[in-house]
Amino acid sequence: MYETDLTDFQWQVIQEILPDTRRRKHSLRLIVNALLYLTKSGCQWRLLPREFPAFPLVYYYFRRWQADGRWAALNQALVRRHRQRAAPSRQPNPRVAVLDAQSIKCSERGVLDQGFDGHKKIQGRKHQLVVDTDGLLLAAHVEPAHENDRVGGKAALQKLAQQRYERPGRCRLPRRLAQWTREHCGWRLETAPGLTGSARFTPVPTRWVVERTISWLQWDRRLSRDYECESAAAEATIFLASIRHLIRKF
């Protein structure tokens, strides 16, 4: 048994969200355990331990559930359950969200869509993350690093809107993007002020929450770099890391 393996109660929580009654040669629990192990350890697909099913089968479910949006749906359900479990009187849908971007290096080969971030001098991809005030992931979007934050911010907020979250109110956003979001999504957005004259790290209200989430995700070695061939697979890996973080709270 590995540290990333799901307990009986944790698997019961996932089964309640994603019920499965089909008879299988390999249980879905074993496949999910393999994916959580891969995300945490950062190993290659072919190097999965023999206790797990063959890597082509594990990869098949990873891509299949990525295509039908099951990873994002599972993450969304766990966020809502955790919010209500932590405070029963709390609304399951957050009223405030925080958006920020992170440029991350890609693997030396095998990555299709990447770019160069001239500001941070990074060749790779940019991860747009939307979190609530607790730092729980709500939506994610991956794009080449050279893309403007306004373009990626629109894509991330569109994905947030598709999940039917109600009225996220504060985001670190450019002014034009704030205007676009108000017109198309009906959300009020505020820009978190930056710091001037500070030579060391100082937490900024609302902004530090998403920075903490980025550091949480970095604990999963699969996200220490962007190893995925496609941006969609990179998004699924981000959700897997978030799911691993959330399920440990149950």
PDB file of C-alpha atoms in Angstrom:
ATOM      1  CA  MET A   1       0.000   0.000   0.000  1.00  0.00           C
ATOM      2  CA  TYR A   2       1.316   3.399  -0.986  1.00  0.00           C
ATOM      3  CA  GLU A   3       0.826   6.699   0.783  1.00  0.00           C
ATOM      4  CA  THR A   4      -1.326   7.963  -2.078  1.00  0.00           C
ATOM      5  CA  ASP A   5      -3.756   5.007  -1.974  1.00  0.00           C
ATOM      6  CA  LEU A   6      -7.341   5.864  -1.111  1.00  0.00           C
ATOM      7  CA  THR A   7      -8.815   4.685   2.163  1.00  0.00           C
ATOM      8  CA  ASP A   8     -12.169   2.897   2.198  1.00  0.00           C
ATOM      9  CA  PHE A   9     -13.968   6.048   3.325  1.00  0.00           C
ATOM     10  CA  GLN A  10     -12.253   8.226   0.726  1.00  0.00           C
ATOM     11  CA  TRP A  11     -13.178   5.804  -2.039  1.00  0.00           C
ATOM     12  CA  GLN A  12     -16.753   5.763  -0.757  1.00  0.00           C
ATOM     13  CA  VAL A  13     -16.865   9.546  -1.099  1.00  0.00           C
ATOM     14  CA  ILE A  14     -15.674   9.307  -4.712  1.00  0.00           C
ATOM     15  CA  GLN A  15     -18.132   6.510  -5.477  1.00  0.00           C
ATOM     16  CA  GLU A  16     -21.014   8.650  -4.236  1.00  0.00           C
ATOM     17  CA  ILE A  17     -19.981  11.338  -6.706  1.00  0.00           C
ATOM     18  CA  LEU A  18     -19.115   9.014  -9.605  1.00  0.00           C
ATOM     19  CA  PRO A  19     -21.137   5.817  -9.156  1.00  0.00           C
ATOM     20  CA  ASP A  20     -20.043   2.793 -11.170  1.00  0.00           C
ATOM     21  CA  THR A  21     -21.879  -0.537 -11.265  1.00  0.00           C
ATOM     22  CA  ARG A  22     -20.120  -2.128 -14.225  1.00  0.00           C
ATOM     23  CA  ARG A  23     -18.225  -5.367 -13.678  1.00  0.00           C
ATOM     24  CA  ARG A  24     -14.540  -4.879 -14.413  1.00  0.00           C
ATOM     25  CA  LYS A  25     -11.371  -6.905 -14.448  1.00  0.00           C
ATOM     26  CA  HIS A  26      -9.541  -4.042 -12.724  1.00  0.00           C
ATOM     27  CA  SER A  27     -11.423  -1.924 -10.206  1.00  0.00           C
ATOM     28  CA  LEU A  28     -11.653   1.803 -10.758  1.00  0.00           C
ATOM     29  CA  ARG A  29     -10.244   2.288  -7.284  1.00  0.00           C
ATOM     30  CA  LEU A  30      -6.993   0.651  -8.369  1.00  0.00           C
ATOM     31  CA  ILE A  31      -6.853   2.824 -11.475  1.00  0.00           C
ATOM     32  CA  VAL A  32      -7.458   6.015  -9.484  1.00  0.00           C
ATOM     33  CA  ASN A  33      -4.777   4.934  -7.011  1.00  0.00           C
ATOM     34  CA  ALA A  34      -2.359   4.514  -9.911  1.00  0.00           C
ATOM     35  CA  LEU A  35      -3.121   8.010 -11.205  1.00  0.00           C
ATOM     36  CA  LEU A  36      -2.716   9.564  -7.759  1.00  0.00           C
ATOM     37  CA  TYR A  37       0.605   7.749  -7.364  1.00  0.00           C
ATOM     38  CA  LEU A  38       1.763   9.003 -10.760  1.00  0.00           C
ATOM     39  CA  THR A  39       0.780  12.584  -9.945  1.00  0.00           C
ATOM     40  CA  LYS A  40       2.484  12.597  -6.564  1.00  0.00           C
ATOM     41  CA  SER A  41       5.663  10.716  -7.487  1.00  0.00           C
ATOM     42  CA  GLY A  42       6.112  12.181 -10.973  1.00  0.00           C
ATOM     43  CA  CYS A  43       7.190   8.857 -12.461  1.00  0.00           C
ATOM     44  CA  GLN A  44       6.823   7.986 -16.130  1.00  0.00           C
ATOM     45  CA  TRP A  45       3.788   6.071 -17.303  1.00  0.00           C
ATOM     46  CA  ARG A  46       5.864   3.010 -18.142  1.00  0.00           C
ATOM     47  CA  LEU A  47       7.402   3.006 -14.658  1.00  0.00           C
ATOM     48  CA  LEU A  48       4.163   2.507 -12.734  1.00  0.00           C
ATOM     49  CA  PRO A  49       4.646  -0.227 -10.094  1.00  0.00           C
ATOM     50  CA  ARG A  50       3.408  -3.702 -10.903  1.00  0.00           C
ATOM     51  CA  GLU A  51       0.770  -3.519  -8.176  1.00  0.00           C
ATOM     52  CA  PHE A  52      -1.240  -1.308 -10.522  1.00  0.00           C
ATOM     53  CA  PRO A  53      -2.869  -2.261 -13.842  1.00  0.00           C
ATOM     54  CA  ALA A  54      -0.835  -1.977 -17.035  1.00  0.00           C
ATOM     55  CA  PHE A  55      -0.008   1.620 -17.893  1.00  0.00           C
ATOM     56  CA  PRO A  56      -1.932   1.659 -21.232  1.00  0.00           C
ATOM     57  CA  LEU A  57      -5.148   0.940 -19.318  1.00  0.00           C
ATOM     58  CA  VAL A  58      -4.412   3.599 -16.693  1.00  0.00           C
ATOM     59  CA  TYR A  59      -3.559   6.108 -19.418  1.00  0.00           C
ATOM     60  CA  TYR A  60      -6.748   5.220 -21.277  1.00  0.00           C
ATOM     61  CA  TYR A  61      -8.920   6.153 -18.292  1.00  0.00           C
ATOM     62  CA  PHE A  62      -6.874   9.287 -17.670  1.00  0.00           C
ATOM     63  CA  ARG A  63      -7.501  10.556 -21.206  1.00  0.00           C
ATOM     64  CA  ARG A  64     -11.093   9.323 -21.341  1.00  0.00           C
ATOM     65  CA  TRP A  65     -12.068  11.101 -18.133  1.00  0.00           C
ATOM     66  CA  GLN A  66     -10.170  14.161 -19.286  1.00  0.00           C
ATOM     67  CA  ALA A  67     -12.185  14.236 -22.518  1.00  0.00           C
ATOM     68  CA  ASP A  68     -15.587  13.944 -20.825  1.00  0.00           C
ATOM     69  CA  GLY A  69     -14.710  16.440 -18.077  1.00  0.00           C
ATOM     70  CA  ARG A  70     -14.907  13.939 -15.248  1.00  0.00           C
ATOM     71  CA  TRP A  71     -11.784  15.179 -13.466  1.00  0.00           C
ATOM     72  CA  ALA A  72     -13.110  18.740 -13.350  1.00  0.00           C
ATOM     73  CA  ALA A  73     -16.541  17.505 -12.219  1.00  0.00           C
ATOM     74  CA  LEU A  74     -15.027  15.386  -9.445  1.00  0.00           C
ATOM     75  CA  ASN A  75     -12.909  18.297  -8.257  1.00  0.00           C
ATOM     76  CA  GLN A  76     -15.940  20.599  -8.261  1.00  0.00           C
ATOM     77  CA  ALA A  77     -18.022  18.146  -6.226  1.00  0.00           C
ATOM     78  CA  LEU A  78     -15.234  17.660  -3.681  1.00  0.00           C
ATOM     79  CA  VAL A  79     -14.832  21.433  -3.289  1.00  0.00           C
ATOM     80  CA  ARG A  80     -18.529  21.845  -2.562  1.00  0.00           C
ATOM     81  CA  ARG A  81     -18.571  18.938  -0.125  1.00  0.00           C
ATOM     82  CA  HIS A  82     -15.541  20.232   1.711  1.00  0.00           C
ATOM     83  CA  ARG A  83     -16.998  23.730   2.030  1.00  0.00           C
ATOM     84  CA  GLN A  84     -20.225  22.386   3.521  1.00  0.00           C
ATOM     85  CA  ARG A  85     -18.387  19.868   5.689  1.00  0.00           C
ATOM     86  CA  ALA A  86     -16.099  22.542   7.127  1.00  0.00           C
ATOM     87  CA  ALA A  87     -19.039  24.858   7.898  1.00  0.00           C
ATOM     88  CA  PRO A  88     -22.580  23.447   7.456  1.00  0.00           C
ATOM     89  CA  SER A  89     -24.060  26.941   7.214  1.00  0.00           C
ATOM     90  CA  ARG A  90     -21.669  27.886   4.433  1.00  0.00           C
ATOM     91  CA  GLN A  91     -22.768  28.215   0.821  1.00  0.00           C
ATOM     92  CA  PRO A  92     -21.449  25.380  -1.389  1.00  0.00           C
ATOM     93  CA  ASN A  93     -20.805  27.878  -4.189  1.00  0.00           C
ATOM     94  CA  PRO A  94     -18.102  30.452  -3.384  1.00  0.00           C
ATOM     95  CA  ARG A  95     -19.019  34.125  -3.630  1.00  0.00           C
ATOM     96  CA  VAL A  96     -15.415  35.257  -4.113  1.00  0.00           C
ATOM     97  CA  ALA A  97     -12.788  33.819  -6.455  1.00  0.00           C
ATOM     98  CA  VAL A  98      -9.141  34.680  -7.083  1.00  0.00           C
ATOM     99  CA  LEU A  99      -7.439  34.328 -10.470  1.00  0.00           C
ATOM    100  CA  ASP A 100      -3.726  34.322 -11.182  1.00  0.00           C
ATOM    101  CA  ALA A 101      -1.278  32.799 -13.658  1.00  0.00           C
ATOM    102  CA  GLN A 102       1.918  30.799 -13.257  1.00  0.00           C
ATOM    103  CA  SER A 103       4.512  30.249 -15.974  1.00  0.00           C
ATOM    104  CA  ILE A 104       6.129  26.835 -15.727  1.00  0.00           C
ATOM    105  CA  LYS A 105       8.893  25.153 -17.695  1.00  0.00           C
ATOM    106  CA  CYS A 106       8.073  22.260 -19.997  1.00  0.00           C
ATOM    107  CA  SER A 107       9.873  19.022 -20.626  1.00  0.00           C
ATOM    108  CA  GLU A 108      12.708  19.158 -23.137  1.00  0.00           C
ATOM    109  CA  ARG A 109      10.809  17.104 -25.697  1.00  0.00           C
ATOM    110  CA  GLY A 110       7.364  15.780 -26.455  1.00  0.00           C
ATOM    111  CA  VAL A 111       5.475  19.001 -25.660  1.00  0.00           C
ATOM    112  CA  LEU A 112       3.428  20.320 -28.571  1.00  0.00           C
ATOM    113  CA  ASP A 113       2.055  23.729 -27.590  1.00  0.00           C
ATOM    114  CA  GLN A 114       4.463  25.877 -25.624  1.00  0.00           C
ATOM    115  CA  GLY A 115       5.837  29.392 -25.825  1.00  0.00           C
ATOM    116  CA  PHE A 116       8.309  31.827 -24.317  1.00  0.00           C
ATOM    117  CA  ASP A 117       7.302  34.130 -21.473  1.00  0.00           C
ATOM    118  CA  GLY A 118       9.409  37.206 -22.125  1.00  0.00           C
ATOM    119  CA  HIS A 119       8.663  38.699 -18.705  1.00  0.00           C
ATOM    120  CA  LYS A 120       9.768  35.700 -16.637  1.00  0.00           C
ATOM    121  CA  LYS A 121      12.190  34.323 -19.242  1.00  0.00           C
ATOM    122  CA  ILE A 122      10.562  30.883 -19.200  1.00  0.00           C
ATOM    123  CA  GLN A 123      10.066  28.530 -22.127  1.00  0.00           C
ATOM    124  CA  GLY A 124       6.960  26.524 -21.389  1.00  0.00           C
ATOM    125  CA  ARG A 125       3.304  26.954 -20.549  1.00  0.00           C
ATOM    126  CA  LYS A 126       1.169  29.243 -18.450  1.00  0.00           C
ATOM    127  CA  HIS A 127      -1.283  27.854 -15.894  1.00  0.00           C
ATOM    128  CA  GLN A 128      -4.298  30.054 -15.194  1.00  0.00           C
ATOM    129  CA  LEU A 129      -5.832  29.054 -11.842  1.00  0.00           C
ATOM    130  CA  VAL A 130      -9.083  30.185 -10.226  1.00  0.00           C
ATOM    131  CA  VAL A 131      -9.447  29.422  -6.506  1.00  0.00           C
ATOM    132  CA  ASP A 132     -11.829  30.300  -3.689  1.00  0.00           C
ATOM    133  CA  THR A 133     -10.858  32.137  -0.505  1.00  0.00           C
ATOM    134  CA  ASP A 134      -9.655  28.869   1.048  1.00  0.00           C
ATOM    135  CA  GLY A 135      -7.337  28.229  -1.883  1.00  0.00           C
ATOM    136  CA  LEU A 136      -9.397  25.349  -3.279  1.00  0.00           C
ATOM    137  CA  LEU A 137      -9.163  25.002  -7.044  1.00  0.00           C
ATOM    138  CA  LEU A 138     -12.298  25.997  -8.969  1.00  0.00           C
ATOM    139  CA  ALA A 139     -11.092  26.146 -12.571  1.00  0.00           C
ATOM    140  CA  ALA A 140      -7.862  25.822 -14.542  1.00  0.00           C
ATOM    141  CA  HIS A 141      -6.685  26.692 -18.020  1.00  0.00           C
ATOM    142  CA  VAL A 142      -3.335  25.859 -19.638  1.00  0.00           C
ATOM    143  CA  GLU A 143      -1.909  27.806 -22.577  1.00  0.00           C
ATOM    144  CA  PRO A 144       1.474  28.567 -24.172  1.00  0.00           C
ATOM    145  CA  ALA A 145       3.563  30.861 -21.991  1.00  0.00           C
ATOM    146  CA  HIS A 146       3.622  33.676 -24.562  1.00  0.00           C
ATOM    147  CA  GLU A 147      -0.149  34.201 -24.411  1.00  0.00           C
ATOM    148  CA  ASN A 148      -1.432  37.383 -22.799  1.00  0.00           C
ATOM    149  CA  ASP A 149      -3.014  37.037 -19.359  1.00  0.00           C
ATOM    150  CA  ARG A 150      -6.169  38.663 -20.679  1.00  0.00           C
ATOM    151  CA  VAL A 151      -6.677  35.842 -23.199  1.00  0.00           C
ATOM    152  CA  GLY A 152      -5.993  33.109 -20.666  1.00  0.00           C
ATOM    153  CA  GLY A 153      -8.089  34.852 -18.037  1.00  0.00           C
ATOM    154  CA  LYS A 154     -11.096  34.860 -20.353  1.00  0.00           C
ATOM    155  CA  ALA A 155     -10.691  31.138 -21.014  1.00  0.00           C
ATOM    156  CA  ALA A 156     -10.365  30.357 -17.299  1.00  0.00           C
ATOM    157  CA  LEU A 157     -13.434  32.416 -16.404  1.00  0.00           C
ATOM    158  CA  GLN A 158     -15.438  30.824 -19.204  1.00  0.00           C
ATOM    159  CA  LYS A 159     -14.640  27.413 -17.733  1.00  0.00           C
ATOM    160  CA  LEU A 160     -15.641  28.722 -14.324  1.00  0.00           C
ATOM    161  CA  ALA A 161     -18.956  29.922 -15.758  1.00  0.00           C
ATOM    162  CA  GLN A 162     -19.603  26.505 -17.310  1.00  0.00           C
ATOM    163  CA  GLN A 163     -19.440  24.992 -13.830  1.00  0.00           C
ATOM    164  CA  ARG A 164     -22.280  27.322 -12.766  1.00  0.00           C
ATOM    165  CA  TYR A 165     -20.566  28.913  -9.824  1.00  0.00           C
ATOM    166  CA  GLU A 166     -22.512  31.939  -8.671  1.00  0.00           C
ATOM    167  CA  ARG A 167     -21.033  35.412  -8.490  1.00  0.00           C
ATOM    168  CA  PRO A 168     -17.311  35.091  -7.913  1.00  0.00           C
ATOM    169  CA  GLY A 169     -16.481  38.653  -6.968  1.00  0.00           C
ATOM    170  CA  ARG A 170     -12.780  39.444  -6.745  1.00  0.00           C
ATOM    171  CA  CYS A 171      -9.987  38.550  -9.115  1.00  0.00           C
ATOM    172  CA  ARG A 172      -6.534  39.836  -9.936  1.00  0.00           C
ATOM    173  CA  LEU A 173      -7.323  40.931 -13.487  1.00  0.00           C
ATOM    174  CA  PRO A 174      -6.471  43.548 -16.098  1.00  0.00           C
ATOM    175  CA  ARG A 175      -9.088  46.284 -16.478  1.00  0.00           C
ATOM    176  CA  ARG A 176     -10.231  45.196 -19.949  1.00  0.00           C
ATOM    177  CA  LEU A 177     -10.750  41.656 -18.764  1.00  0.00           C
ATOM    178  CA  ALA A 178     -12.764  42.918 -15.798  1.00  0.00           C
ATOM    179  CA  GLN A 179     -15.016  44.838 -18.184  1.00  0.00           C
ATOM    180  CA  TRP A 180     -15.422  41.807 -20.462  1.00  0.00           C
ATOM    181  CA  THR A 181     -16.308  39.580 -17.513  1.00  0.00           C
ATOM    182  CA  ARG A 182     -18.877  42.042 -16.220  1.00  0.00           C
ATOM    183  CA  GLU A 183     -20.536  42.210 -19.639  1.00  0.00           C
ATOM    184  CA  HIS A 184     -20.477  38.490 -20.479  1.00  0.00           C
ATOM    185  CA  CYS A 185     -20.656  36.774 -17.077  1.00  0.00           C
ATOM    186  CA  GLY A 186     -22.312  39.368 -14.861  1.00  0.00           C
ATOM    187  CA  TRP A 187     -19.558  39.192 -12.229  1.00  0.00           C
ATOM    188  CA  ARG A 188     -17.982  42.127 -10.429  1.00  0.00           C
ATOM    189  CA  LEU A 189     -14.197  41.945 -10.473  1.00  0.00           C
ATOM    190  CA  GLU A 190     -11.575  43.814  -8.488  1.00  0.00           C
ATOM    191  CA  THR A 191      -7.849  44.070  -9.126  1.00  0.00           C
ATOM    192  CA  ALA A 192      -5.612  43.180  -6.202  1.00  0.00           C
ATOM    193  CA  PRO A 193      -3.072  45.997  -5.716  1.00  0.00           C
ATOM    194  CA  GLY A 194       0.607  45.253  -6.153  1.00  0.00           C
ATOM    195  CA  LEU A 195       3.444  46.103  -3.796  1.00  0.00           C
ATOM    196  CA  THR A 196       5.969  48.861  -4.356  1.00  0.00           C
ATOM    197  CA  GLY A 197       9.238  49.386  -2.548  1.00  0.00           C
ATOM    198  CA  SER A 198       9.338  45.927  -0.953  1.00  0.00           C
ATOM    199  CA  ALA A 199      12.447  43.804  -1.468  1.00  0.00           C
ATOM    200  CA  ARG A 200      11.052  40.659   0.155  1.00  0.00           C
ATOM    201  CA  PHE A 201       7.897  38.596  -0.004  1.00  0.00           C
ATOM    202  CA  THR A 202       4.892  40.217   1.633  1.00  0.00           C
ATOM    203  CA  PRO A 203       1.439  38.600   1.512  1.00  0.00           C
ATOM    204  CA  VAL A 204      -1.089  40.696  -0.393  1.00  0.00           C
ATOM    205  CA  PRO A 205      -4.761  40.363   0.596  1.00  0.00           C
ATOM    206  CA  THR A 206      -6.698  38.054  -1.773  1.00  0.00           C
ATOM    207  CA  ARG A 207      -3.638  37.498  -3.972  1.00  0.00           C
ATOM    208  CA  TRP A 208      -1.614  35.369  -1.545  1.00  0.00           C
ATOM    209  CA  VAL A 209      -4.370  32.723  -1.488  1.00  0.00           C
ATOM    210  CA  VAL A 210      -3.770  31.641  -5.073  1.00  0.00           C
ATOM    211  CA  GLU A 211      -0.001  31.810  -4.542  1.00  0.00           C
ATOM    212  CA  ARG A 212      -0.413  29.334  -1.697  1.00  0.00           C
ATOM    213  CA  THR A 213      -2.457  27.048  -3.950  1.00  0.00           C
ATOM    214  CA  ILE A 214       0.332  27.119  -6.534  1.00  0.00           C
ATOM    215  CA  SER A 215       2.790  26.029  -3.849  1.00  0.00           C
ATOM    216  CA  TRP A 216       0.418  23.232  -2.783  1.00  0.00           C
ATOM    217  CA  LEU A 217       0.258  21.925  -6.330  1.00  0.00           C
ATOM    218  CA  GLN A 218       4.039  22.051  -6.646  1.00  0.00           C
ATOM    219  CA  TRP A 219       4.293  19.359  -3.969  1.00  0.00           C
ATOM    220  CA  ASP A 220       3.110  16.921  -6.635  1.00  0.00           C
ATOM    221  CA  ARG A 221       6.226  16.148  -8.647  1.00  0.00           C
ATOM    222  CA  ARG A 222       4.255  15.654 -11.847  1.00  0.00           C
ATOM    223  CA  LEU A 223       3.649  19.420 -11.719  1.00  0.00           C
ATOM    224  CA  SER A 224       7.243  20.416 -10.959  1.00  0.00           C
ATOM    225  CA  ARG A 225       7.419  20.801 -14.743  1.00  0.00           C
ATOM    226  CA  ASP A 226       4.837  20.458 -17.467  1.00  0.00           C
ATOM    227  CA  TYR A 227       5.517  16.982 -18.842  1.00  0.00           C
ATOM    228  CA  GLU A 228       2.252  16.555 -20.728  1.00  0.00           C
ATOM    229  CA  CYS A 229       2.156  16.506 -24.506  1.00  0.00           C
ATOM    230  CA  GLU A 230      -1.100  18.480 -24.781  1.00  0.00           C
ATOM    231  CA  SER A 231      -2.506  21.357 -22.766  1.00  0.00           C
ATOM    232  CA  ALA A 232      -5.719  19.435 -22.065  1.00  0.00           C
ATOM    233  CA  ALA A 233      -3.721  16.659 -20.403  1.00  0.00           C
ATOM    234  CA  ALA A 234      -1.868  19.262 -18.335  1.00  0.00           C
ATOM    235  CA  GLU A 235      -5.207  20.642 -17.107  1.00  0.00           C
ATOM    236  CA  ALA A 236      -6.316  17.147 -16.122  1.00  0.00           C
ATOM    237  CA  THR A 237      -3.085  16.676 -14.167  1.00  0.00           C
ATOM    238  CA  ILE A 238      -3.742  19.909 -12.269  1.00  0.00           C
ATOM    239  CA  PHE A 239      -7.205  18.665 -11.333  1.00  0.00           C
ATOM    240  CA  LEU A 240      -5.746  15.314 -10.265  1.00  0.00           C
ATOM    241  CA  ALA A 241      -3.347  17.083  -7.912  1.00  0.00           C
ATOM    242  CA  SER A 242      -6.234  19.143  -6.536  1.00  0.00           C
ATOM    243  CA  ILE A 243      -8.339  16.004  -6.061  1.00  0.00           C
ATOM    244  CA  ARG A 244      -5.491  14.332  -4.198  1.00  0.00           C
ATOM    245  CA  HIS A 245      -5.228  17.354  -1.935  1.00  0.00           C
ATOM    246  CA  LEU A 246      -8.990  17.546  -1.344  1.00  0.00           C
ATOM    247  CA  ILE A 247      -9.635  13.860  -0.718  1.00  0.00           C
ATOM    248  CA  ARG A 248      -7.091  13.850   2.104  1.00  0.00           C
ATOM    249  CA  LYS A 249      -9.436  16.163   4.027  1.00  0.00           C
ATOM    250  CA  PHE A 250     -12.108  13.444   4.238  1.00  0.00           C
TER     251      PHE A 250
END
